[in-house]
Amino acid sequence: MGELRLMKGNEAIAEAFIREGVDAYYGYPITPQSEVMEYLTAERPEKRTGMVVLQAESELAAINMVYGAACTGKKVVTSSSSPGISLMQEGISYIAGSEVPCVLLNVVRGGPGLGDIQPAQSDYFQSVKGGGHGDYRQIVLAPSSVQDMYDHVSLAFELAFKYRILVLIQSDGLIGQMMEKVEIGEQKPRLTNEEIKAKYDTWALTGRTPGREHNIVTSLELDQAKQEQFNIHLQNKYKEIAENEVLYEEMEVEDADYILVAYGSSSRICRKAVNLAREKGLKVGLLRPITLWPFPEKRIAELAKRVKGMLSVEMSAGQMVEDVRLAVNGKIKVEHFGRYGGMIHTPEEVLEALETKIIGG
Amino acid sequence: MAKVRGAIVVDVERCKGCDLCVHVCPTDVIRLAKEVNGKGYHFAYMENPEACTGCVNCATVCPDTVITVYRMKIPA
Amino acid sequence: MADIKIEDIIKSENLVFKKTKLFTDKPLSYCPGCGHGVAHRLILEVIEEMGIESETIGVAPVGCSVLAYEFMNIDMAQAPHGRAPAMATGIKRVYPEKYVFTYQGDGDLAAIGTSETIHACNRGDNMTIIFINNGIYGMTGGQMAPTTLEGMVSSTTPFGRDVELMGHPIKMTELVAQLPGTCYVARHAVHTPSAVRKAKKAIRKAFEKQKEKKGLSFVEIVSNCNSGWKMTPVDANKWMEEHMFPYYPLGEIKEI
């Protein structure tokens, strides 16, 4: 067992960035995730591992610093919260269009606009359906605990480099701010420049190695036939990811008549709601998507063959529910319940919504 | 005193006929051809090759680096 | 002397100028007479002369030079419009021992990318910005740039730039020279042989400053856009001397 610490989610993920051997963090302060950069700067990662931490002049600059470093094969990360992630969408689209690996953290807060600084899950559409322009996807991981915040960093970088894709860790203000026990892993070494060249010299900007042609990282292809071919290549990659990288967790689904579908903070509340339901004799289970994209649609479709209804419980006005309905494809009743704008539902409210919207509805 | 002779070689197919080299040549060596290259440009050529000193002015301002310059000293 | 044939002169031992090998084989996409080609060449010649082609990473902008990476045989990225300095910062910070440069036009650097430019300069990121100022948006068809001169006609100022309406042309180079993070700031041109030689010296100095780790080096090249200005290349260069240079005077502005 590794070292145990009591940490905020935002601190745990910052520690994970250092221990993962990340080369650079470029960010801009925004509530409720400013602890990430505060923790990093206080920890002196430039001394611990040689990791670069730089406060950019805007989220726009931060994501483009990430884009630049990602072009070189270095491990690079940024973090922000909803309005800042909106500002980053330009860079996110370019990153998708030029296929470079990097990791983002969105500690979601209430919106739209400046909204508020309380936890929300109303950025699901932006993250999963594509907030920027063009036909692209990004892998979206949804931690539901401080431990997940820590553990998802390693997973995110593994996926980012495996597929040369942006991986977004979609948290929320609750998980970012709350403190929990977290098991800290070993320090991984940062790759040396020589190791990066050896691994990624086919595409990364490491300085033109004698004997090879120059590497170019661009999202531009003016020949529309070639651009279509590139898009087909991207879609094939996304298909491969969708087939191989779906992650979810289940609780008491084996005998369930009804399923709650919830991720992140909402899934924590739903665990309690499942217990309350079981106490009342209702056979209720929980499916927690860990990857929001790729979405566990096959599993949901399977469950739809034998359960009576599903309730998508989100801290939003109903976003993931659309994907649940697509997966269920009309076989059973699917409804949404959730509080939003920074409000969080109680387990009792979830149970009541299940009873009125699904069981009695 | 040794004299200097120069010569230029123009990459005809890459010349865009912008005329800049013609105007910077101090010895009035270069002209644009009446004929055109594959792209339809009137390319540069040495009209008065004997006057070329290989001063490199033309190549220095050529935006497409289509001019290669040679120079040799001629014993007096 | 009359018996010297051209074939006698065109021999490898007499070679005094040839294209740098750091150009790729792709023909430049620029209009005839455009200054971009010379600016590209000077950067590549400097990189070749310094022997740093394996140690250099460039960032191309959005604009006419969006395809700069196609022509320069060095590792390069293409930035979102105006974001090249941020990308270059991201690269330089993880590869402090490499030479990193951006190549940006006036729309890219002085309009949409003003923030990224100012802050990279102010941080003193140890890299080089090459800024091509031709007072117009060439790529999109000759619209007004932030550097378009007062009264200058463009496709979005068909009656000339009205400073009451559009504000004044911005002098980015003087502006960044004010910032403590810049170590070398100069403005040059590439329209005559002597101007080209000075511009090359400036670019060389800018790259050498990276070796000295003194901060951000910034070289503006005042250039023509004969297509956008609707002039012949020769006339455009003359117009540039008469109109651009008085407002954008050439010379060394700052060196630390």
XYZ file of C-alpha atoms in Angstrom:
693
model
C 0.000 0.000 0.000
C 1.259 3.415 -0.938
C 1.425 6.491 1.189
C -1.955 7.752 2.446
C -2.761 11.438 2.595
C -5.803 13.585 3.272
C -6.085 15.890 0.290
C -8.411 18.032 -1.732
C -9.236 16.672 -5.160
C -7.459 19.591 -6.777
C -4.358 18.942 -4.675
C -4.401 15.210 -5.297
C -4.472 15.680 -9.049
C -1.679 18.249 -8.856
C 0.440 15.767 -6.905
C -0.426 13.144 -9.508
C 0.818 15.456 -12.262
C 4.199 15.626 -10.558
C 4.373 11.903 -9.782
C 3.289 10.945 -13.295
C 6.466 12.590 -14.580
C 4.630 15.367 -16.385
C 6.996 17.781 -18.141
C 4.902 20.930 -18.025
C 1.772 22.466 -16.609
C 0.518 25.678 -18.203
C -2.561 27.215 -16.620
C -4.604 30.205 -15.666
C -6.345 30.711 -12.326
C -10.087 30.146 -12.110
C -12.318 29.036 -9.256
C -12.957 26.259 -8.263
C -9.652 24.771 -9.481
C -7.048 27.362 -8.592
C -5.584 25.021 -5.953
C -4.088 22.959 -8.775
C -1.599 25.642 -9.777
C -1.216 26.880 -6.197
C -0.269 23.377 -5.066
C 2.107 22.926 -7.983
C 3.919 26.197 -7.448
C 4.226 25.529 -3.707
C 5.609 22.040 -4.311
C 8.535 23.341 -6.419
C 8.185 20.610 -9.045
C 11.033 22.261 -10.963
C 13.212 21.024 -8.098
C 11.398 17.740 -7.464
C 11.337 16.494 -11.061
C 12.273 19.363 -13.355
C 8.612 19.871 -14.289
C 7.779 23.303 -15.699
C 4.888 25.226 -14.151
C 3.914 28.462 -15.845
C 0.995 30.796 -15.247
C -0.203 31.982 -18.649
C -1.871 35.283 -19.449
C -5.144 33.592 -20.393
C -6.674 30.183 -20.945
C -6.198 30.845 -24.644
C -2.464 31.173 -24.127
C -2.406 28.244 -21.693
C -3.991 25.792 -24.135
C -1.681 26.953 -26.897
C 1.339 26.510 -24.642
C 0.006 23.008 -24.044
C -0.437 22.550 -27.795
C 3.131 23.688 -28.425
C 4.683 21.405 -25.836
C 2.429 18.520 -26.888
C 3.854 18.835 -30.420
C 7.265 17.932 -29.015
C 6.327 14.628 -27.389
C 6.539 16.011 -23.881
C 3.888 15.184 -21.282
C 1.883 18.337 -20.789
C -1.255 19.260 -18.930
C -3.507 22.177 -18.093
C -6.486 22.676 -15.826
C -9.356 25.085 -15.767
C -13.031 25.414 -15.011
C -15.979 25.817 -17.349
C -15.612 29.408 -18.662
C -11.880 28.835 -19.096
C -12.479 25.565 -20.924
C -14.825 27.437 -23.271
C -11.995 29.807 -24.077
C -9.714 26.856 -24.791
C -11.956 25.312 -27.421
C -10.005 26.795 -30.318
C -6.810 25.137 -29.173
C -8.643 21.912 -28.357
C -9.901 21.680 -31.935
C -6.383 22.305 -33.289
C -4.986 19.650 -30.956
C -7.559 17.198 -32.284
C -6.799 18.223 -35.872
C -3.074 17.745 -35.461
C -3.257 14.606 -33.288
C -0.996 15.499 -30.419
C -1.330 13.963 -26.967
C -2.160 16.018 -23.892
C -4.332 16.040 -20.793
C -6.833 18.629 -19.584
C -8.703 18.940 -16.329
C -12.085 20.663 -16.187
C -13.349 21.264 -12.653
C -16.864 22.080 -13.774
C -18.871 24.949 -12.248
C -22.347 26.287 -12.856
C -23.098 28.103 -16.097
C -23.892 29.381 -18.637
C -21.690 32.445 -18.921
C -19.864 33.314 -15.766
C -22.516 31.265 -13.930
C -21.306 30.604 -10.418
C -18.482 28.784 -8.700
C -20.481 25.844 -7.356
C -20.224 22.273 -8.668
C -22.083 21.372 -11.840
C -22.095 18.835 -14.658
C -23.449 21.131 -17.318
C -20.338 20.883 -19.542
C -21.187 17.357 -20.683
C -22.301 18.468 -24.134
C -19.199 20.613 -24.540
C -16.883 17.774 -23.552
C -18.589 14.848 -25.189
C -20.200 16.331 -28.269
C -17.302 18.662 -29.102
C -17.067 22.237 -27.903
C -14.822 23.290 -30.757
C -15.224 23.145 -34.510
C -14.856 20.125 -36.745
C -15.541 16.390 -36.553
C -13.487 15.420 -33.571
C -13.673 13.521 -30.311
C -11.737 13.543 -27.105
C -11.553 10.912 -24.417
C -13.421 12.124 -21.321
C -12.724 10.579 -17.930
C -15.090 11.310 -15.044
C -13.558 10.862 -11.590
C -15.955 10.406 -8.693
C -13.531 10.638 -5.778
C -10.287 12.254 -4.760
C -8.603 8.897 -5.354
C -9.978 8.891 -8.907
C -8.588 12.392 -9.415
C -5.183 11.000 -8.564
C -5.498 7.717 -10.455
C -7.001 9.145 -13.633
C -3.849 11.134 -14.399
C -1.824 8.045 -15.208
C -4.699 6.547 -17.191
C -5.222 9.803 -19.057
C -1.601 10.034 -20.188
C -1.540 6.368 -21.161
C -4.558 6.900 -23.410
C -3.357 10.277 -24.676
C -0.089 8.827 -25.975
C -1.601 5.515 -27.096
C -3.979 7.308 -29.450
C -2.310 10.730 -29.781
C -5.448 12.385 -28.526
C -6.555 14.923 -25.968
C -7.855 13.327 -22.777
C -10.117 15.471 -20.644
C -10.560 14.693 -16.982
C -14.016 16.073 -16.302
C -14.384 16.672 -12.594
C -16.556 19.189 -10.781
C -16.277 21.737 -8.020
C -17.350 19.235 -5.388
C -14.655 16.643 -6.100
C -12.104 19.375 -6.680
C -12.749 21.025 -3.350
C -13.547 18.150 -1.013
C -10.957 16.331 1.057
C -10.647 12.565 1.139
C -8.083 9.965 1.898
C -5.925 9.276 -1.116
C -3.243 6.688 -1.763
C -0.261 8.257 -3.441
C 1.769 6.268 -5.964
C 5.464 6.136 -6.702
C 7.264 8.954 -8.469
C 7.685 8.107 -12.145
C 10.778 9.529 -13.829
C 10.288 12.140 -16.555
C 11.419 10.910 -19.936
C 14.748 12.292 -21.110
C 14.993 14.128 -24.425
C 16.780 11.081 -25.833
C 14.000 8.771 -24.704
C 11.400 11.082 -26.251
C 13.300 11.118 -29.526
C 13.559 7.347 -29.496
C 9.828 6.934 -28.832
C 8.226 9.702 -30.862
C 10.691 10.749 -33.553
C 8.244 9.724 -36.289
C 6.024 12.694 -35.493
C 7.261 14.868 -32.623
C 9.055 18.184 -33.031
C 12.318 17.357 -31.323
C 14.578 19.196 -33.751
C 15.137 17.541 -37.127
C 17.157 14.439 -36.435
C 19.962 14.009 -38.976
C 18.789 11.558 -41.592
C 15.092 12.229 -41.346
C 12.854 14.773 -43.053
C 11.376 17.534 -40.958
C 8.409 16.729 -38.768
C 5.410 18.982 -39.201
C 2.538 19.315 -36.765
C -0.405 20.990 -38.424
C -4.163 20.714 -38.669
C -4.200 22.294 -42.122
C -4.793 20.348 -45.338
C -6.076 22.540 -48.141
C -6.741 19.635 -50.496
C -10.290 18.658 -49.586
C -9.902 15.080 -50.764
C -6.897 14.661 -48.479
C -8.750 16.421 -45.678
C -11.564 13.915 -46.064
C -9.048 11.079 -45.909
C -7.597 12.580 -42.758
C -11.066 12.821 -41.256
C -11.729 9.176 -42.135
C -8.484 8.306 -40.380
C -9.655 10.228 -37.313
C -13.038 8.506 -37.340
C -11.355 5.104 -37.554
C -9.225 6.018 -34.581
C -12.297 7.123 -32.639
C -14.032 3.876 -33.550
C -11.090 1.906 -32.201
C -11.198 3.905 -28.984
C -14.952 3.404 -28.675
C -14.473 -0.348 -29.078
C -11.614 -0.709 -26.638
C -11.567 1.964 -24.011
C -15.039 2.139 -22.457
C -14.896 2.172 -18.675
C -17.761 2.059 -16.210
C -18.566 0.894 -12.716
C -21.719 -0.851 -11.542
C -23.434 -1.133 -8.190
C -26.202 -3.655 -7.535
C -27.293 -3.983 -11.139
C -27.471 -7.808 -11.116
C -31.044 -8.017 -9.904
C -32.055 -4.423 -10.567
C -35.420 -3.432 -11.987
C -34.348 0.170 -12.292
C -31.010 1.734 -13.046
C -29.671 5.110 -12.080
C -27.072 6.357 -14.545
C -24.782 8.953 -13.016
C -21.141 10.014 -13.096
C -18.831 12.085 -10.908
C -20.340 13.747 -7.850
C -23.830 12.795 -8.908
C -22.882 9.115 -8.805
C -21.834 9.490 -5.169
C -25.280 10.775 -4.282
C -26.844 7.994 -6.300
C -24.988 5.365 -4.278
C -26.852 6.592 -1.229
C -30.083 6.716 -3.230
C -29.575 3.048 -4.230
C -29.189 2.155 -0.549
C -32.322 4.101 0.373
C -34.245 2.379 -2.417
C -33.046 -1.066 -1.373
C -34.133 -0.321 2.208
C -37.589 0.349 0.779
C -37.478 -2.937 -1.116
C -36.952 -1.354 -4.532
C -34.445 -3.160 -6.718
C -32.371 -0.254 -7.907
C -28.822 -0.311 -9.283
C -26.302 2.260 -10.403
C -24.269 2.462 -13.576
C -21.444 4.974 -13.357
C -19.770 5.812 -16.651
C -16.055 6.413 -16.017
C -15.482 7.306 -19.654
C -18.127 9.800 -20.770
C -16.659 9.409 -24.217
C -16.502 6.673 -25.256
C -19.870 6.174 -23.588
C -20.847 2.746 -22.204
C -23.694 2.495 -24.693
C -23.377 -1.234 -25.282
C -23.675 -1.984 -21.595
C -26.661 0.324 -21.261
C -28.307 -1.345 -24.249
C -27.757 -4.758 -22.636
C -29.248 -3.616 -19.363
C -32.208 -2.093 -21.196
C -33.181 -5.614 -22.281
C -33.928 -6.628 -18.719
C -34.611 -3.587 -16.568
C -37.824 -1.558 -16.481
C -36.486 1.971 -16.574
C -33.472 4.212 -16.208
C -33.011 7.588 -14.593
C -30.085 9.738 -15.721
C -29.114 11.748 -12.681
C -26.973 14.751 -13.515
C -26.124 18.155 -12.086
C -27.367 19.603 -15.347
C -30.678 20.265 -17.038
C -30.362 16.934 -18.829
C -27.399 16.297 -21.081
C -26.103 12.749 -20.600
C -29.721 11.576 -20.675
C -29.616 12.022 -24.447
C -26.842 9.439 -24.738
C -28.658 7.080 -22.366
C -31.762 7.374 -24.547
C -29.721 6.755 -27.713
C -28.276 3.612 -26.128
C -31.665 2.404 -24.868
C -33.216 3.220 -28.231
C -36.811 3.394 -26.987
C -36.868 -0.029 -25.336
C -37.607 1.255 -21.847
C -38.447 4.524 -20.193
C -35.539 6.910 -19.643
C -35.909 10.175 -17.764
C -33.615 12.817 -16.418
C -33.423 14.169 -12.941
C -30.981 16.632 -11.510
C -30.435 19.934 -9.812
C -28.297 22.448 -11.634
C -26.822 25.927 -11.762
C -24.554 24.910 -8.883
C -27.219 23.125 -6.824
C -26.768 19.473 -5.861
C -29.570 16.961 -5.470
C -30.037 14.925 -2.293
C -30.365 11.125 -2.282
C -33.975 11.538 -1.167
C -34.729 13.766 -4.145
C -33.193 11.187 -6.458
C -35.296 8.400 -4.973
C -38.434 10.507 -5.181
C -37.691 11.332 -8.826
C -37.164 7.640 -9.559
C -40.480 6.785 -7.938
C -42.468 9.516 -9.657
C -40.792 9.714 -13.070
C -39.907 6.062 -13.701
C -41.579 3.598 -11.333
C -44.908 5.366 -10.982
C -44.657 7.290 -14.255
C 44.260 44.772 -61.502
C 42.378 41.571 -61.973
C 38.981 41.837 -63.562
C 35.960 39.948 -62.400
C 33.460 38.070 -64.477
C 30.237 36.663 -63.159
C 27.341 34.589 -64.314
C 23.949 33.640 -63.005
C 21.919 30.521 -63.472
C 18.174 31.016 -63.212
C 15.900 28.171 -62.173
C 13.566 29.044 -65.005
C 10.612 26.961 -63.909
C 10.611 28.515 -60.446
C 11.120 32.115 -61.529
C 7.966 34.203 -61.080
C 9.145 37.092 -63.226
C 8.772 39.647 -60.455
C 11.366 41.915 -62.082
C 13.155 42.776 -58.833
C 16.470 41.294 -59.967
C 16.347 43.317 -63.181
C 16.160 46.548 -61.195
C 18.905 45.806 -58.664
C 21.457 44.697 -61.233
C 24.125 47.436 -61.289
C 25.464 46.421 -64.701
C 22.162 45.949 -66.510
C 22.692 42.269 -67.180
C 19.246 40.838 -66.524
C 16.009 41.058 -68.478
C 12.735 39.202 -68.360
C 12.309 36.828 -71.270
C 9.628 37.365 -73.892
C 8.788 33.667 -73.575
C 7.118 32.270 -70.475
C 7.867 29.263 -68.289
C 5.453 26.456 -67.444
C 3.629 28.663 -64.960
C 3.222 31.466 -67.464
C 5.844 33.761 -65.986
C 8.336 35.784 -68.007
C 11.483 34.438 -66.420
C 14.746 36.282 -65.805
C 17.784 35.647 -67.977
C 21.154 37.240 -68.761
C 20.663 39.622 -71.669
C 24.180 41.049 -71.316
C 26.199 38.235 -69.778
C 29.554 39.883 -70.423
C 28.623 42.681 -68.016
C 27.900 40.385 -65.066
C 30.308 40.831 -62.157
C 28.746 38.173 -59.942
C 27.870 40.813 -57.358
C 24.965 38.687 -56.021
C 22.549 41.626 -55.834
C 19.988 39.788 -57.940
C 20.128 36.624 -55.853
C 20.028 38.646 -52.641
C 16.654 40.189 -53.405
C 15.155 37.251 -55.289
C 12.116 36.201 -53.255
C 12.155 32.682 -54.638
C 15.889 32.023 -54.477
C 15.916 30.952 -58.106
C 19.268 32.567 -58.909
C 22.617 30.858 -58.401
C 25.651 33.114 -58.811
C 29.190 32.341 -59.961
C 32.202 34.644 -60.041
C 35.788 34.276 -61.197
C 38.797 36.506 -61.363
C 40.256 37.084 -64.783
C 44.012 37.684 -64.762
C 44.883 41.067 -66.249
C 38.497 38.618 -71.879
C 36.162 38.014 -74.760
C 37.314 34.415 -74.912
C 35.889 33.615 -71.465
C 32.808 31.517 -71.971
C 29.901 31.381 -69.547
C 30.561 27.678 -69.090
C 34.014 28.597 -67.771
C 32.439 30.752 -65.090
C 29.668 28.369 -64.073
C 31.860 25.958 -62.192
C 31.577 24.810 -58.623
C 34.853 26.513 -57.649
C 33.361 29.848 -58.768
C 30.103 29.447 -56.874
C 29.362 32.516 -54.743
C 25.653 32.125 -54.023
C 23.286 29.203 -53.994
C 20.033 28.356 -52.330
C 20.373 27.123 -48.764
C 19.839 23.401 -48.421
C 17.366 24.059 -45.625
C 14.715 24.964 -48.163
C 12.555 21.996 -49.077
C 11.930 21.286 -52.752
C 8.465 22.821 -52.636
C 8.068 26.032 -54.647
C 7.121 28.967 -52.428
C 3.404 29.721 -52.522
C 3.898 33.485 -52.345
C 3.023 36.006 -55.029
C 5.788 37.187 -57.382
C 7.979 39.751 -55.629
C 6.664 39.083 -52.130
C 9.112 39.696 -49.289
C 8.153 36.495 -47.467
C 10.484 34.472 -49.661
C 13.541 36.516 -48.745
C 12.589 36.516 -45.074
C 12.252 32.722 -45.170
C 15.624 32.433 -46.867
C 17.396 34.627 -44.336
C 16.062 32.605 -41.409
C 17.151 29.364 -43.059
C 20.564 30.752 -43.987
C 21.110 31.857 -40.401
C 20.058 28.442 -39.086
C 22.353 26.735 -41.583
C 25.299 29.025 -40.848
C 24.862 28.511 -37.114
C 24.612 24.758 -37.696
C 21.484 24.475 -35.590
C 19.008 22.812 -37.960
C 18.707 19.839 -35.612
C 18.224 22.122 -32.656
C 15.598 24.464 -34.048
C 11.816 24.295 -33.796
C 9.671 26.850 -35.621
C 6.049 27.900 -35.350
C 4.130 29.081 -38.410
C 1.149 31.431 -38.140
C -2.178 31.843 -39.876
C -1.900 34.151 -42.860
C 0.029 34.039 -46.120
C 2.875 32.257 -44.366
C 0.604 29.574 -42.905
C 2.495 27.055 -45.035
C 5.968 28.250 -43.979
C 6.546 24.768 -42.551
C 6.211 23.320 -46.053
C 9.219 25.298 -47.232
C 11.526 25.211 -44.226
C 13.156 21.842 -43.737
C 13.167 22.056 -39.978
C 10.720 20.726 -37.390
C 7.741 23.069 -37.316
C 4.244 23.446 -35.955
C 1.348 25.482 -37.268
C -0.380 27.687 -34.718
C -3.967 28.887 -34.384
C -4.301 32.483 -35.556
C -2.219 34.736 -33.304
C -1.199 31.997 -30.871
C 2.273 31.266 -32.214
C 4.072 32.996 -29.310
C 2.113 30.921 -26.772
C 2.931 27.723 -28.652
C 6.559 28.760 -28.877
C 6.602 29.463 -25.137
C 5.158 26.010 -24.537
C 7.912 24.474 -26.660
C 10.807 26.561 -25.362
C 9.981 25.923 -21.722
C 10.222 22.172 -22.188
C 13.227 22.416 -24.517
C 15.196 25.355 -23.107
C 18.307 24.269 -24.994
C 16.616 24.374 -28.418
C 16.268 27.391 -30.686
C 12.609 28.318 -31.041
C 11.129 30.931 -33.318
C 7.783 32.129 -34.569
C 7.128 33.598 -37.974
C 4.082 35.887 -37.975
C 2.397 38.488 -40.107
C 0.847 41.737 -38.959
C -2.713 40.447 -38.643
C -1.520 37.432 -36.708
C 0.903 39.226 -34.402
C -0.560 42.710 -34.063
C -4.323 42.052 -34.099
C -5.605 38.660 -33.010
C -2.356 37.672 -31.295
C -1.501 40.945 -29.548
C -1.982 39.465 -26.098
C 0.161 36.405 -26.776
C 2.850 38.602 -28.349
C 2.985 41.155 -25.539
C 3.038 38.542 -22.806
C 5.675 36.356 -24.430
C 7.812 39.485 -24.822
C 7.106 40.584 -21.284
C 7.992 37.201 -19.808
C 11.223 37.383 -21.724
C 10.719 33.940 -23.171
C 14.080 33.061 -24.582
C 13.012 32.771 -28.218
C 12.785 34.747 -31.444
C 9.784 36.364 -33.086
C 10.071 37.285 -36.759
C 7.323 39.744 -37.606
C 6.466 40.450 -41.245
C 4.634 43.759 -41.551
C 3.146 44.563 -44.924
C 0.247 46.603 -43.628
C -2.454 44.327 -44.973
C -4.155 40.946 -44.708
C -2.727 39.264 -47.782
C -4.168 35.767 -47.441
C -7.800 36.753 -47.054
C -7.686 39.217 -49.910
C -6.231 42.538 -48.844
C -8.277 43.653 -45.847
C -7.159 46.332 -43.380
C -4.517 45.205 -40.902
C -3.746 46.857 -37.571
C -0.629 48.193 -39.291
C -2.408 49.602 -42.369
C -1.307 53.216 -42.778
C -3.657 56.162 -42.410
C -5.394 56.748 -45.704
C -4.195 53.451 -47.130
C -6.703 51.660 -49.308
C -7.582 48.067 -48.530
C -10.584 45.908 -49.352
C -12.225 46.884 -46.054
C -11.048 50.509 -46.208
C -11.934 51.204 -49.839
C -11.743 54.970 -49.227
C -8.552 54.754 -47.197
C -8.034 54.022 -43.510
C -9.914 56.623 -41.490
C -8.168 56.835 -38.132
C -11.225 58.450 -36.560
C -13.106 55.294 -37.356
C -10.423 52.579 -37.303
C -7.795 53.938 -34.956
C -4.151 54.368 -35.769
C -1.686 51.905 -37.239
C 0.001 50.100 -34.363
C 3.768 50.124 -33.902
C 4.231 46.746 -32.266
C 7.992 46.813 -32.454
C 8.338 50.058 -30.503
C 5.741 48.696 -28.098
C 7.568 45.454 -27.323
C 10.867 47.333 -27.078
C 9.416 49.000 -23.966
C 9.082 45.649 -22.207
C 11.911 44.502 -19.952
C 11.616 40.943 -21.294
C 12.888 41.807 -24.764
C 16.658 41.732 -25.255
C 16.894 42.632 -28.905
C 14.375 44.540 -31.022
C 14.989 45.689 -34.573
C 13.109 46.680 -37.703
C 14.464 45.939 -41.141
C 13.393 45.375 -44.731
C 14.316 42.973 -47.513
C 13.763 45.026 -50.665
C 17.348 45.955 -51.589
C 20.622 44.069 -51.312
C 21.877 46.263 -48.485
C 18.563 46.017 -46.623
C 18.672 42.231 -46.975
C 22.192 42.096 -45.560
C 21.166 44.196 -42.551
C 18.038 42.115 -42.012
C 20.111 38.950 -42.062
C 22.528 40.334 -39.504
C 19.574 41.190 -37.281
C 18.060 37.716 -37.602
C 21.427 36.164 -36.825
C 21.763 38.362 -33.765
C 18.231 37.454 -32.696
C 19.023 33.735 -32.836
C 22.341 34.223 -31.078
C 20.541 35.972 -28.218
C 18.805 32.670 -27.555
C 22.178 31.071 -27.007
C 23.019 33.839 -24.580
C 19.660 33.318 -22.814
C 19.021 37.035 -22.613
C 15.312 37.124 -23.314
C 13.040 37.515 -26.276
C 14.494 38.753 -29.539
C 12.123 40.423 -31.983
C 12.807 41.356 -35.594
C 10.235 43.152 -37.691
C 10.590 43.005 -41.456
C 8.675 45.785 -43.190
C 7.618 44.158 -46.396
C 5.538 44.664 -49.491
C 2.270 43.124 -50.551
C 2.147 43.982 -54.204
C -1.010 41.910 -54.762
C -2.822 43.528 -51.845
C -1.467 46.977 -52.643
C -2.274 46.396 -56.308
C 1.133 47.446 -57.620
C 3.992 45.791 -59.463
C 6.665 44.395 -57.123
C 9.085 47.158 -58.141
C 6.487 49.890 -57.549
C 5.404 48.287 -54.292
C 8.953 48.444 -52.970
C 9.175 52.087 -53.980
C 5.835 52.825 -52.306
C 7.045 50.993 -49.208
C 10.133 53.209 -49.015
C 8.099 56.374 -49.468
C 5.151 55.550 -47.210
C 5.895 52.678 -44.852
C 9.411 53.599 -43.770
C 8.533 57.097 -42.478
C 5.951 55.547 -40.137
C 7.896 52.345 -39.493
C 11.509 53.564 -39.477
C 14.184 50.929 -39.990
C 16.992 50.289 -37.578
C 18.060 48.733 -34.325
C 15.656 49.757 -31.582
C 16.947 47.917 -28.557
C 19.789 45.663 -27.594
C 20.810 44.352 -24.229
